[in-house]
Each structure stands twice: as C-alpha cells, then as structure tokens.
PDB file of C-alpha atoms in Angstrom:
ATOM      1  CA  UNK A 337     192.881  35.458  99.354  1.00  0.00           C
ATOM      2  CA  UNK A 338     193.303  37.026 102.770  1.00  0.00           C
ATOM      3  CA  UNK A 339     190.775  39.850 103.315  1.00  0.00           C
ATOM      4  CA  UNK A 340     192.674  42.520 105.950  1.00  0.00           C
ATOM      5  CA  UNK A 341     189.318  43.168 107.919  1.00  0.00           C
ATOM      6  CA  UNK A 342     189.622  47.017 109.112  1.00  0.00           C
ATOM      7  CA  UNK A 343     193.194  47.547 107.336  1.00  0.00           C
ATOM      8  CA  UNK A 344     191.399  47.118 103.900  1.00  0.00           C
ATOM      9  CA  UNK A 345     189.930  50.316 104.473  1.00  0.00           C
ATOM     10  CA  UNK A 346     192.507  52.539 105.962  1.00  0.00           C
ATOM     11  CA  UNK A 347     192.270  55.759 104.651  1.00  0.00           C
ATOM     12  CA  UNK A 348     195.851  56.209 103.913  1.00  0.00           C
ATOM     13  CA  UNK A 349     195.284  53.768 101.220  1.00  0.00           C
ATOM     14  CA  UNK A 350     192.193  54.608  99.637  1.00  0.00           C
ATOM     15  CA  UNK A 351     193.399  58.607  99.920  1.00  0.00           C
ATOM     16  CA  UNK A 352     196.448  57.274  98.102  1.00  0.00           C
ATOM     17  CA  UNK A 353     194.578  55.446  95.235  1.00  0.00           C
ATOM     18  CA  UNK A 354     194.432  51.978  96.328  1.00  0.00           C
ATOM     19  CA  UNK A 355     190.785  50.756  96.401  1.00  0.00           C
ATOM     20  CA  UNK A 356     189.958  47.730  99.317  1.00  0.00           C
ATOM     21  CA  UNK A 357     190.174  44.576  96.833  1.00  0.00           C
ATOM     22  CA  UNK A 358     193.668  45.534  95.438  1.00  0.00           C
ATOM     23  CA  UNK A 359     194.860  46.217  99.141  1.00  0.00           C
ATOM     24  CA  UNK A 360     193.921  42.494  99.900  1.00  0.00           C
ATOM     25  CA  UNK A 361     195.557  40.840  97.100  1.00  0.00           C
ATOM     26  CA  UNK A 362     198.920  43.051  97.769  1.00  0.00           C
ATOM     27  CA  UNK A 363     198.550  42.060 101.103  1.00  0.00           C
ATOM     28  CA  UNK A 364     198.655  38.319  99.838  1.00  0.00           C
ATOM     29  CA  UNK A 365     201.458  39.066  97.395  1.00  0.00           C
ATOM     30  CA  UNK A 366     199.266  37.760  94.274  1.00  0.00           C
ATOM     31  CA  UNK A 367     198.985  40.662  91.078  1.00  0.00           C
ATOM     32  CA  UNK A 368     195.509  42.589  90.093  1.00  0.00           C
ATOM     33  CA  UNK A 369     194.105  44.200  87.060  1.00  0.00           C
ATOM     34  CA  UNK A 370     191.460  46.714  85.942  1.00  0.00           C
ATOM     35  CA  UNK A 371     189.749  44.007  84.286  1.00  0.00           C
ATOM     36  CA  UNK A 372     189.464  41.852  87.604  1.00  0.00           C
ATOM     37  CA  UNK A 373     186.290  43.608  88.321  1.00  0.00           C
ATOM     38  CA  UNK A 374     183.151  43.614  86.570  1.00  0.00           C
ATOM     39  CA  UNK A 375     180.674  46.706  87.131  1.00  0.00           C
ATOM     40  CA  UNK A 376     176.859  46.513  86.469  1.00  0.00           C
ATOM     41  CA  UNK A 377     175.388  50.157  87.400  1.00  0.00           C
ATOM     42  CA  UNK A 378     171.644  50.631  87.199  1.00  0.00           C
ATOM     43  CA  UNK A 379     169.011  53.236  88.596  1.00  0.00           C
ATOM     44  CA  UNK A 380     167.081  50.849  91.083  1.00  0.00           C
ATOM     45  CA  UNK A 381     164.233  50.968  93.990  1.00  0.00           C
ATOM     46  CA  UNK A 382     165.467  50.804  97.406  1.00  0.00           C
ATOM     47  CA  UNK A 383     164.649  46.931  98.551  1.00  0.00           C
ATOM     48  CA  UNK A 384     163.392  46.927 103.040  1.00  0.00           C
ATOM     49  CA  UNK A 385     167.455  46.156 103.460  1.00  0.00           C
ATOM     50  CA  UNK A 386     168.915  48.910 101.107  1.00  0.00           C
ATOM     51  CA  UNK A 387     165.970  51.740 102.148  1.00  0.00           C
ATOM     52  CA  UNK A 388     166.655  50.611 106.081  1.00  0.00           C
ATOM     53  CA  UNK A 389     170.383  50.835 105.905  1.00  0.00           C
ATOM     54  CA  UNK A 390     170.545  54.312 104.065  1.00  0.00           C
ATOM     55  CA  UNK A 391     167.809  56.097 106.042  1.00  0.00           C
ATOM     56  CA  UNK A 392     165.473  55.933 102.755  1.00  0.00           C
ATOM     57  CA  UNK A 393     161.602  55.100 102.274  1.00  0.00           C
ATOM     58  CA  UNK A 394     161.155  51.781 100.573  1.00  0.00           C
ATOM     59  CA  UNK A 395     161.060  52.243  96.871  1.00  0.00           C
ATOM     60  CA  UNK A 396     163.236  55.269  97.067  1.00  0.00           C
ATOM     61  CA  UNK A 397     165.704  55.287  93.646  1.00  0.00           C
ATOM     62  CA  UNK A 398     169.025  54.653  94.489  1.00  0.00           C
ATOM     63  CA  UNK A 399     171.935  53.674  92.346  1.00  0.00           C
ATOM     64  CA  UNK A 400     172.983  49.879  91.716  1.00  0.00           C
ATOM     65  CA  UNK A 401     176.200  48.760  91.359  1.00  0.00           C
ATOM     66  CA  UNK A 402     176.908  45.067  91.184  1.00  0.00           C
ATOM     67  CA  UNK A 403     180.592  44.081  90.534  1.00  0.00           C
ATOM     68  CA  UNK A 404     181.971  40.422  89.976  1.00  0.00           C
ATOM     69  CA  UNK A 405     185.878  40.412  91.324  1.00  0.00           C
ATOM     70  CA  UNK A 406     187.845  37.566  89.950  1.00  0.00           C
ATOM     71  CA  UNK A 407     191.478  36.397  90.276  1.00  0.00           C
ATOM     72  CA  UNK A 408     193.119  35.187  88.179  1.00  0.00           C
ATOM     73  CA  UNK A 409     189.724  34.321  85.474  1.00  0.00           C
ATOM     74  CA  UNK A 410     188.466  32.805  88.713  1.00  0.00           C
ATOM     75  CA  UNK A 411     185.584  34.418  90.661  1.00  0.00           C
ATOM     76  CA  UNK A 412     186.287  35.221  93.887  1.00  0.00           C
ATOM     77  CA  UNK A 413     183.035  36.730  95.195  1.00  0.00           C
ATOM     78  CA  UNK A 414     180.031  39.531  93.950  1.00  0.00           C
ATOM     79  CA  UNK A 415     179.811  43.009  96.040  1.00  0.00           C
ATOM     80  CA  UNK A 416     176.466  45.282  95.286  1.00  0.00           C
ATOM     81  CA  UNK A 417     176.932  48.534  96.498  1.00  0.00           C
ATOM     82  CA  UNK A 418     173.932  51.089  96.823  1.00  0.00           C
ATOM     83  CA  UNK A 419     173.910  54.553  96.932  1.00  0.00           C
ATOM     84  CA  UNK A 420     171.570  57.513  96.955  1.00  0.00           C
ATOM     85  CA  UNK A 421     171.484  59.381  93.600  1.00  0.00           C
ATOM     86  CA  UNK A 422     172.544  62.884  95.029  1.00  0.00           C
ATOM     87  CA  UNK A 423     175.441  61.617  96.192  1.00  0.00           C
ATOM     88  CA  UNK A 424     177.390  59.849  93.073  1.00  0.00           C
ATOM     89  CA  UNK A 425     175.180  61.089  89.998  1.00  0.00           C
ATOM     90  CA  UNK A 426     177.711  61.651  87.272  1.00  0.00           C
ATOM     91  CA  UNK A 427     180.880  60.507  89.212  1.00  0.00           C
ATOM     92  CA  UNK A 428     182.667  57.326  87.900  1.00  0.00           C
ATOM     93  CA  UNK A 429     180.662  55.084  90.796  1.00  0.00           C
ATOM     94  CA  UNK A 430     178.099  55.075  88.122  1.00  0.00           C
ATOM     95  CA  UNK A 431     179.927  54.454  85.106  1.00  0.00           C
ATOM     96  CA  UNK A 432     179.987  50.703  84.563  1.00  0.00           C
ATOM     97  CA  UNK A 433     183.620  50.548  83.058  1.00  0.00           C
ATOM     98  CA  UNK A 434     184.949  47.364  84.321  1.00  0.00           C
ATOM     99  CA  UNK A 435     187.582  47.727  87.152  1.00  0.00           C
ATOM    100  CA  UNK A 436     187.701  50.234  90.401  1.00  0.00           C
ATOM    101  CA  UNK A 437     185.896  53.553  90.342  1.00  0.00           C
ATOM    102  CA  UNK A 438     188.980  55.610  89.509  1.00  0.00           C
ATOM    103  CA  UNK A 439     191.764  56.077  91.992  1.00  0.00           C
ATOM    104  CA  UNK A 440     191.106  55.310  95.364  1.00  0.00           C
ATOM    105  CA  UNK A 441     187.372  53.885  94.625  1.00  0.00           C
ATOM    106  CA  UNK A 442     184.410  54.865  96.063  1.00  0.00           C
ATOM    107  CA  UNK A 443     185.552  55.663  99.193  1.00  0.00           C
ATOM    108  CA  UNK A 444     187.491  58.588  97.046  1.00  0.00           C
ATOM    109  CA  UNK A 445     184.826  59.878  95.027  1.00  0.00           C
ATOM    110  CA  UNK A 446     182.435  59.980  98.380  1.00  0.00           C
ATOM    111  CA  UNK A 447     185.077  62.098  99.825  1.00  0.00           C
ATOM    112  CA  UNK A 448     185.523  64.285  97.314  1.00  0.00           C
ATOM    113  CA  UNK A 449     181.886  64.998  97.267  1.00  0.00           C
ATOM    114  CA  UNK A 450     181.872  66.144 100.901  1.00  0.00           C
ATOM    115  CA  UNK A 451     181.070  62.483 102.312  1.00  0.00           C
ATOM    116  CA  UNK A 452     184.310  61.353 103.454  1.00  0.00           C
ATOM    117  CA  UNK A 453     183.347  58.171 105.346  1.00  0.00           C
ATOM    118  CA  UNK A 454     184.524  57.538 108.770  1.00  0.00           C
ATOM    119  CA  UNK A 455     182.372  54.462 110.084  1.00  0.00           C
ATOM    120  CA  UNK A 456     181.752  51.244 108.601  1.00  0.00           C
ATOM    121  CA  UNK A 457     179.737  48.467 110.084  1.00  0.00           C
ATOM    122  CA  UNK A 458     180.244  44.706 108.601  1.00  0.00           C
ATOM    123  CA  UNK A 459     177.941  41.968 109.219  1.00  0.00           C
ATOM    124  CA  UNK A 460     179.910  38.153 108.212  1.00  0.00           C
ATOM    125  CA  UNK A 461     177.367  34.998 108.491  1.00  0.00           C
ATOM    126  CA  UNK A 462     177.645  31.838 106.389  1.00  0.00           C
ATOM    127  CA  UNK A 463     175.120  30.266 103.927  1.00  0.00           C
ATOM    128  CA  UNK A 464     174.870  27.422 101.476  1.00  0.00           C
ATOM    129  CA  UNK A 465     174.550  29.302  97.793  1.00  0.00           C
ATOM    130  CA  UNK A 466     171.637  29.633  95.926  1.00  0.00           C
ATOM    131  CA  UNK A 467     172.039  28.204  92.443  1.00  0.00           C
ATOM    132  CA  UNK A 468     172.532  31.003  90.275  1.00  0.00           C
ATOM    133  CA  UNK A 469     175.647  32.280  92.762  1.00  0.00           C
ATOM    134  CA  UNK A 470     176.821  28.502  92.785  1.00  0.00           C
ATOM    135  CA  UNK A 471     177.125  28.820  88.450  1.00  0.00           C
ATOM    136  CA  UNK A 472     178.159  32.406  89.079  1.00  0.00           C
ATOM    137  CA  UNK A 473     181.149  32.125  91.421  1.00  0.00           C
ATOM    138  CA  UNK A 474     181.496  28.161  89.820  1.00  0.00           C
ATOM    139  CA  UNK A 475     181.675  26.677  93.232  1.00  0.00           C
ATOM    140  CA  UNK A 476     182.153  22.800  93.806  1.00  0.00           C
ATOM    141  CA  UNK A 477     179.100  21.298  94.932  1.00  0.00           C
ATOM    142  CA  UNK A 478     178.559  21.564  98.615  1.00  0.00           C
ATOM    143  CA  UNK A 479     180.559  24.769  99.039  1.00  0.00           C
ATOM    144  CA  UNK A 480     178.643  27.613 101.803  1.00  0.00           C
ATOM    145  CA  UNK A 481     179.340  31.113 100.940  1.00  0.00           C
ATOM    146  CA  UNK A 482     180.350  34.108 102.832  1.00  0.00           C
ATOM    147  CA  UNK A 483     177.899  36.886 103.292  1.00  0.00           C
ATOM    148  CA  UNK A 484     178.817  40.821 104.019  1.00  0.00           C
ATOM    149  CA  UNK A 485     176.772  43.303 104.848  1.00  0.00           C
ATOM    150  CA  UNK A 486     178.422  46.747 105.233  1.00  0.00           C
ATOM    151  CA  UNK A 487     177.299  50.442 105.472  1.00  0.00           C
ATOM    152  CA  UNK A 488     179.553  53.079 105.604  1.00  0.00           C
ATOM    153  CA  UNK A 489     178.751  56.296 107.450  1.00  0.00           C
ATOM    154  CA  UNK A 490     180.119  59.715 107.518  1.00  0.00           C
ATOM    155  CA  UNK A 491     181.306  61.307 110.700  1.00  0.00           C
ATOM    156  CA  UNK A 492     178.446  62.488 111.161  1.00  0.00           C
ATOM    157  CA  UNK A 493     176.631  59.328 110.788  1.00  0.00           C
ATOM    158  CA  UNK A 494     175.242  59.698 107.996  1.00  0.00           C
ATOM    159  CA  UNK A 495     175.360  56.248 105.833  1.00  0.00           C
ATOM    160  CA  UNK A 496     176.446  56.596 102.213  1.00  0.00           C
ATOM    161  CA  UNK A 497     176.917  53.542 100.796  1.00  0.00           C
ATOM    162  CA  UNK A 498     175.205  50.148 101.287  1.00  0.00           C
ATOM    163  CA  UNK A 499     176.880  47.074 100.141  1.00  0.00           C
ATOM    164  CA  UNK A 500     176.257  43.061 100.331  1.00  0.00           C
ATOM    165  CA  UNK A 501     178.695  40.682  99.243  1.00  0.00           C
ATOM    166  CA  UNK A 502     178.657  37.106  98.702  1.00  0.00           C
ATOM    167  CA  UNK A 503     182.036  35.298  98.881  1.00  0.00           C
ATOM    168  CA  UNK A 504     182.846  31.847  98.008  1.00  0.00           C
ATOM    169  CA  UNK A 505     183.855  30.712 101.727  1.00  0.00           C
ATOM    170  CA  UNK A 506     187.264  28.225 100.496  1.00  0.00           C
ATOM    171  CA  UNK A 507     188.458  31.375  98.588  1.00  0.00           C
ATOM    172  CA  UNK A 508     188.789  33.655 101.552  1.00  0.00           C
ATOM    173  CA  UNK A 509     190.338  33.850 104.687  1.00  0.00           C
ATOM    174  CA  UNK A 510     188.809  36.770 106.885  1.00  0.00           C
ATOM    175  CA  UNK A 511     191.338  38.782 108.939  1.00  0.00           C
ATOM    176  CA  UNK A 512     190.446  41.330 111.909  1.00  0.00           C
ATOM    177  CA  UNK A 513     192.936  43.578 113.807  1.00  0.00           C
ATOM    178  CA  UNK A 514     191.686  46.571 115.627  1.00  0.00           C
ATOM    179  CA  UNK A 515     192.187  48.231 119.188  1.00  0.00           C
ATOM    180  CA  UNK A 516     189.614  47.024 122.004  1.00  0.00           C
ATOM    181  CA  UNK A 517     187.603  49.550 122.958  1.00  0.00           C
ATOM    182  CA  UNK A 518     187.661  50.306 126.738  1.00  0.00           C
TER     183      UNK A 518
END
C-alpha cells in the first residue's frame, strides 16, 4: 500500500467525500469497502500524550476511537484517534459503525462543526511490535512496525484531533511530496 504523505489529506478530497485510507488505496489502484475498517468508540481519560497534544489536563474525557483497516481480510495497520467531547458528541465520529465516518471522514464532520482543519503535524519512527499488535496485525515474526503520531490543528491552531497509528512496516510504503519552504 502506498500512503500519499500530504496528498492523503488534500482537502479537495476529503471536501469531496473521500476519507485519507480510501485515497491511498485508489492511489495504488487496489478496491476498498465500508467494512475495511473497524471502529471501537469509547468515552476515555486523556493519557500525558493525548492531554499534551490537545491542550487538555491529564485525565480530561475525551472520545476514543480505535479503528483496525484491513485489505483485502488482511490487516494493514490500527489508527486511534482522540478528540475532545464538545467537538464530535453526537456526530458519526462517535458512532462505532464499521467503515469511514460518513462522507469525507472526520476531517468532514470537524469542518462542518466550525473546525475545519488546516495543519497537521506527523511524527514516523520505527519499532519492533509488542505482542498483542504482532497477533493483531498477524505479522511474521521479526517484522518492526511503523508508528504515526499526528495532530491536526485548525487555522487557528487549535488541535482537534489526536491520532497514533501503528503500521505493519512490509505493508506500507510512505510517500512525501510538498513545496520547500523558503
């Protein structure tokens, strides 16, 4: 699977409907479903890396929302997104149907809410996996994982979503394009 770095997020696609994961796959030519995505959603406390990266006091509630993405019946990685209550109670981000958040993802339902977000910082390093992501993702033995950290701001900098993601690393091949700054 290639993952299209910045492009995955372009806001002509997720304003269109298309949420980041599907973008990737049509990028790579391969088919998705609904049912490619698991969604766990829970009302949570804010761990030191959730409460740090959305400006919260640790403990703070926020909402959970753990999905397992697979292709073709095989997992391809696990993304946990956070948010703060007030900002996606009673929108589809909390409903744990399996599959995107409605058209366009979160990314849509933020904006609709008055959060459109506009900056996104990503954070790549490599690990070996523990063993429950080794069974969960069914990786070979001696396979490191990908892990993501991202939090997406508004233009105004305020974050709105915190996610981490932990990719097996032979499944993905990570793919930036953007314009150097000056």
């Amino acid at each position: 699977m290639k993952r299209l770095g910045t492009d995955r997020y372009a806001k002509n696609k997720w304003k269109s409907g298309l949420v980041a994961f599907a973008a990737d796959r049509e990028a790579t030519g391969r088919a998705w479903t609904p049912g490619d995505q698991t969604n766990e959603v829970q009302l949570t406390e804010a761990d030191a890396e959730v409460a740090a990266a959305l400006h919260l006091s640790l403990g703070a509630p926020v909402y959970e929302r753990a999905r397992l993405v697979k292709e073709a019946g095989v997992p391809t990685h696990t993304l946990t997104s956070y948010y703060r209550p007030e900002d996606v109670k009673g929108t589809s981000l909390v409903d744990p149907t399996p599959g995107p958040a409605g058209q366009g993802g979160g990314f849509a339902i933020l904006t609709a809410r008055g959060l459109e977000p506009d900056t996104i910082t990503e954070t790549v390093h490599a690990r070996m996996p523990t063993p429950g992501e080794t069974e969960l993702l069914q990786l070979p033995a001696g396979e490191p994982v990908m892990i993501l950290y991202r939090t997406t701001s508004t233009k105004e900098g305020r974050p709105v979503e915190f996610a981490r993601g932990v990719h097996a690393a032979s499944r993905f091949t990570w793919s930036y394009t953007f314009k150097i700054p000056d």
